[in-house]
Amino acid sequence: MTDTPETPSDVPPERVLSEPAKRALAEAAERRAKAGAPAPATEHGGPTGPEPTRYGDWEKKGLAVDF
């Protein structure tokens, strides 16, 4: 066994970034952190369970309607 870990040949080496590039990446990460992900809107009166349009029909009170 060897003491040095082997690196796969298909993985490219890390690129060295310039100072302006590092600053730009840091600013972009800061903007993303500030913006955050908006909370998804809740649906009132919609179907329970999986989304019925995925399966091609809609069922409400025992009646199925095909699209």
Tab-separated table of N, CA and C in Angstrom:
chain	number	residue	atom	x	y	z
A	1	MET	N	0.835	-1.187	0.000
A	1	MET	CA	0.000	0.000	0.000
A	1	MET	C	0.874	1.242	0.000
A	2	THR	N	0.347	2.264	-0.600
A	2	THR	CA	1.071	3.526	-0.605
A	2	THR	C	0.434	4.471	0.393
A	3	ASP	N	1.203	5.424	0.859
A	3	ASP	CA	0.696	6.394	1.818
A	3	ASP	C	0.012	7.578	1.159
A	4	THR	N	0.252	7.768	-0.127
A	4	THR	CA	-0.354	8.905	-0.826
A	4	THR	C	-1.642	8.450	-1.503
A	5	PRO	N	-2.717	9.228	-1.359
A	5	PRO	CA	-3.966	8.841	-2.030
A	5	PRO	C	-3.855	9.057	-3.532
A	6	GLU	N	-4.468	8.182	-4.265
A	6	GLU	CA	-4.440	8.302	-5.721
A	6	GLU	C	-5.611	9.160	-6.162
A	7	THR	N	-5.358	10.009	-7.129
A	7	THR	CA	-6.436	10.815	-7.687
A	7	THR	C	-6.827	10.230	-9.025
A	8	PRO	N	-8.131	10.134	-9.288
A	8	PRO	CA	-8.543	9.608	-10.591
A	8	PRO	C	-8.106	10.532	-11.716
A	9	SER	N	-7.765	9.947	-12.835
A	9	SER	CA	-7.255	10.750	-13.952
A	9	SER	C	-8.356	11.532	-14.656
A	10	ASP	N	-9.643	11.146	-14.453
A	10	ASP	CA	-10.721	11.848	-15.144
A	10	ASP	C	-11.194	13.093	-14.398
A	11	VAL	N	-10.667	13.353	-13.193
A	11	VAL	CA	-11.044	14.535	-12.432
A	11	VAL	C	-10.050	15.650	-12.746
A	12	PRO	N	-10.534	16.782	-13.284
A	12	PRO	CA	-9.604	17.866	-13.609
A	12	PRO	C	-9.079	18.542	-12.338
A	13	PRO	N	-7.874	19.040	-12.360
A	13	PRO	CA	-7.335	19.726	-11.185
A	13	PRO	C	-8.072	21.042	-10.955
A	14	GLU	N	-8.085	21.505	-9.699
A	14	GLU	CA	-8.760	22.768	-9.394
A	14	GLU	C	-8.073	23.922	-10.098
A	15	ARG	N	-8.901	24.869	-10.571
A	15	ARG	CA	-8.348	26.038	-11.246
A	15	ARG	C	-8.011	27.086	-10.207
A	16	VAL	N	-6.969	27.828	-10.479
A	16	VAL	CA	-6.585	28.935	-9.611
A	16	VAL	C	-7.361	30.161	-10.058
A	17	LEU	N	-8.097	30.776	-9.123
A	17	LEU	CA	-8.917	31.943	-9.449
A	17	LEU	C	-8.155	33.219	-9.125
A	18	SER	N	-8.388	34.227	-9.931
A	18	SER	CA	-7.771	35.523	-9.678
A	18	SER	C	-8.527	36.211	-8.535
A	19	GLU	N	-7.946	37.264	-7.996
A	19	GLU	CA	-8.571	37.994	-6.900
A	19	GLU	C	-9.921	38.585	-7.294
A	20	PRO	N	-10.053	39.221	-8.483
A	20	PRO	CA	-11.376	39.726	-8.872
A	20	PRO	C	-12.424	38.611	-8.981
A	21	ALA	N	-12.019	37.456	-9.464
A	21	ALA	CA	-12.953	36.334	-9.578
A	21	ALA	C	-13.390	35.863	-8.197
A	22	LYS	N	-12.452	35.796	-7.250
A	22	LYS	CA	-12.796	35.394	-5.885
A	22	LYS	C	-13.757	36.392	-5.252
A	23	ARG	N	-13.521	37.698	-5.481
A	23	ARG	CA	-14.413	38.725	-4.935
A	23	ARG	C	-15.806	38.601	-5.545
A	24	ALA	N	-15.864	38.359	-6.850
A	24	ALA	CA	-17.156	38.229	-7.528
A	24	ALA	C	-17.929	37.030	-6.994
A	25	LEU	N	-17.254	35.913	-6.779
A	25	LEU	CA	-17.916	34.738	-6.223
A	25	LEU	C	-18.408	34.992	-4.803
A	26	ALA	N	-17.618	35.704	-4.004
A	26	ALA	CA	-18.029	36.020	-2.639
A	26	ALA	C	-19.240	36.949	-2.637
A	27	GLU	N	-19.250	37.949	-3.534
A	27	GLU	CA	-20.391	38.866	-3.622
A	27	GLU	C	-21.644	38.133	-4.076
A	28	ALA	N	-21.507	37.229	-5.028
A	28	ALA	CA	-22.659	36.472	-5.506
A	28	ALA	C	-23.217	35.580	-4.402
A	29	ALA	N	-22.350	34.945	-3.632
A	29	ALA	CA	-22.803	34.101	-2.526
A	29	ALA	C	-23.524	34.939	-1.475
A	30	GLU	N	-23.027	36.145	-1.220
A	30	GLU	CA	-23.663	37.034	-0.249
A	30	GLU	C	-25.049	37.461	-0.730
A	31	ARG	N	-25.169	37.781	-2.021
A	31	ARG	CA	-26.474	38.169	-2.568
A	31	ARG	C	-27.468	37.016	-2.487
A	32	ARG	N	-26.997	35.798	-2.799
A	32	ARG	CA	-27.876	34.630	-2.722
A	32	ARG	C	-28.332	34.391	-1.289
A	33	ALA	N	-27.434	34.590	-0.320
A	33	ALA	CA	-27.788	34.376	1.081
A	33	ALA	C	-28.812	35.418	1.537
A	34	LYS	N	-28.672	36.650	1.075
A	34	LYS	CA	-29.621	37.705	1.448
A	34	LYS	C	-30.993	37.448	0.847
A	35	ALA	N	-31.025	37.033	-0.410
A	35	ALA	CA	-32.300	36.841	-1.102
A	35	ALA	C	-33.077	35.686	-0.490
A	36	GLY	N	-32.404	34.585	-0.215
A	36	GLY	CA	-33.078	33.419	0.336
A	36	GLY	C	-34.119	32.878	-0.627
A	37	ALA	N	-34.680	31.772	-0.278
A	37	ALA	CA	-35.718	31.173	-1.104
A	37	ALA	C	-37.075	31.629	-0.586
A	38	PRO	N	-37.941	32.115	-1.472
A	38	PRO	CA	-39.260	32.536	-1.018
A	38	PRO	C	-40.083	31.329	-0.571
A	39	ALA	N	-40.933	31.539	0.401
A	39	ALA	CA	-41.780	30.454	0.883
A	39	ALA	C	-42.814	30.123	-0.184
A	40	PRO	N	-43.022	28.838	-0.457
A	40	PRO	CA	-44.011	28.480	-1.471
A	40	PRO	C	-45.418	28.840	-0.995
A	41	ALA	N	-46.246	29.242	-1.922
A	41	ALA	CA	-47.623	29.594	-1.589
A	41	ALA	C	-48.399	28.333	-1.229
A	42	THR	N	-49.255	28.453	-0.241
A	42	THR	CA	-50.056	27.299	0.149
A	42	THR	C	-51.329	27.272	-0.680
A	43	GLU	N	-51.814	26.096	-0.954
A	43	GLU	CA	-53.009	25.926	-1.764
A	43	GLU	C	-54.183	25.628	-0.843
A	44	HIS	N	-55.276	26.351	-1.013
A	44	HIS	CA	-56.480	26.158	-0.210
A	44	HIS	C	-57.550	25.506	-1.072
A	45	GLY	N	-58.110	24.410	-0.597
A	45	GLY	CA	-59.174	23.735	-1.331
A	45	GLY	C	-58.689	22.866	-2.466
A	46	GLY	N	-57.414	22.603	-2.529
A	46	GLY	CA	-56.870	21.773	-3.605
A	46	GLY	C	-56.981	20.302	-3.267
A	47	PRO	N	-56.545	19.441	-4.166
A	47	PRO	CA	-56.621	18.006	-3.929
A	47	PRO	C	-55.621	17.563	-2.870
A	48	THR	N	-55.974	16.513	-2.151
A	48	THR	CA	-55.041	15.939	-1.191
A	48	THR	C	-54.254	14.840	-1.894
A	49	GLY	N	-53.083	14.570	-1.410
A	49	GLY	CA	-52.268	13.533	-2.021
A	49	GLY	C	-51.442	14.073	-3.168
A	50	PRO	N	-50.932	13.164	-4.015
A	50	PRO	CA	-50.096	13.600	-5.134
A	50	PRO	C	-50.879	14.449	-6.123
A	51	GLU	N	-50.174	15.272	-6.842
A	51	GLU	CA	-50.796	16.162	-7.826
A	51	GLU	C	-51.508	15.326	-8.891
A	52	PRO	N	-52.829	15.479	-9.048
A	52	PRO	CA	-53.556	14.611	-9.975
A	52	PRO	C	-53.224	14.858	-11.440
A	53	THR	N	-52.767	16.044	-11.783
A	53	THR	CA	-52.461	16.302	-13.193
A	53	THR	C	-51.262	15.502	-13.669
A	54	ARG	N	-50.469	14.997	-12.741
A	54	ARG	CA	-49.353	14.138	-13.139
A	54	ARG	C	-49.864	12.848	-13.744
A	55	TYR	N	-51.036	12.401	-13.300
A	55	TYR	CA	-51.558	11.115	-13.724
A	55	TYR	C	-52.628	11.248	-14.797
A	56	GLY	N	-52.972	12.470	-15.204
A	56	GLY	CA	-53.890	12.661	-16.313
A	56	GLY	C	-55.353	12.757	-15.928
A	57	ASP	N	-55.679	12.728	-14.629
A	57	ASP	CA	-57.078	12.898	-14.277
A	57	ASP	C	-57.198	13.620	-12.941
A	58	TRP	N	-58.408	14.006	-12.626
A	58	TRP	CA	-58.700	14.765	-11.421
A	58	TRP	C	-59.869	14.073	-10.737
A	59	GLU	N	-59.749	13.883	-9.434
A	59	GLU	CA	-60.805	13.218	-8.697
A	59	GLU	C	-61.247	14.122	-7.565
A	60	LYS	N	-62.545	14.382	-7.483
A	60	LYS	CA	-63.094	15.213	-6.418
A	60	LYS	C	-64.394	14.572	-5.951
A	61	LYS	N	-64.469	14.213	-4.702
A	61	LYS	CA	-65.657	13.591	-4.107
A	61	LYS	C	-66.087	12.338	-4.868
A	62	GLY	N	-65.126	11.534	-5.250
A	62	GLY	CA	-65.431	10.265	-5.896
A	62	GLY	C	-65.691	10.339	-7.390
A	63	LEU	N	-65.719	11.532	-7.965
A	63	LEU	CA	-65.931	11.675	-9.403
A	63	LEU	C	-64.601	11.971	-10.076
A	64	ALA	N	-64.257	11.187	-11.090
A	64	ALA	CA	-62.995	11.373	-11.800
A	64	ALA	C	-63.257	12.083	-13.119
A	65	VAL	N	-62.429	13.037	-13.436
A	65	VAL	CA	-62.521	13.775	-14.694
A	65	VAL	C	-61.184	13.634	-15.399
A	66	ASP	N	-61.213	13.109	-16.618
A	66	ASP	CA	-59.987	12.976	-17.400
A	66	ASP	C	-59.727	14.264	-18.162
A	67	PHE	N	-58.471	14.598	-18.276
A	67	PHE	CA	-58.112	15.780	-19.047
A	67	PHE	C	-57.884	15.399	-20.479
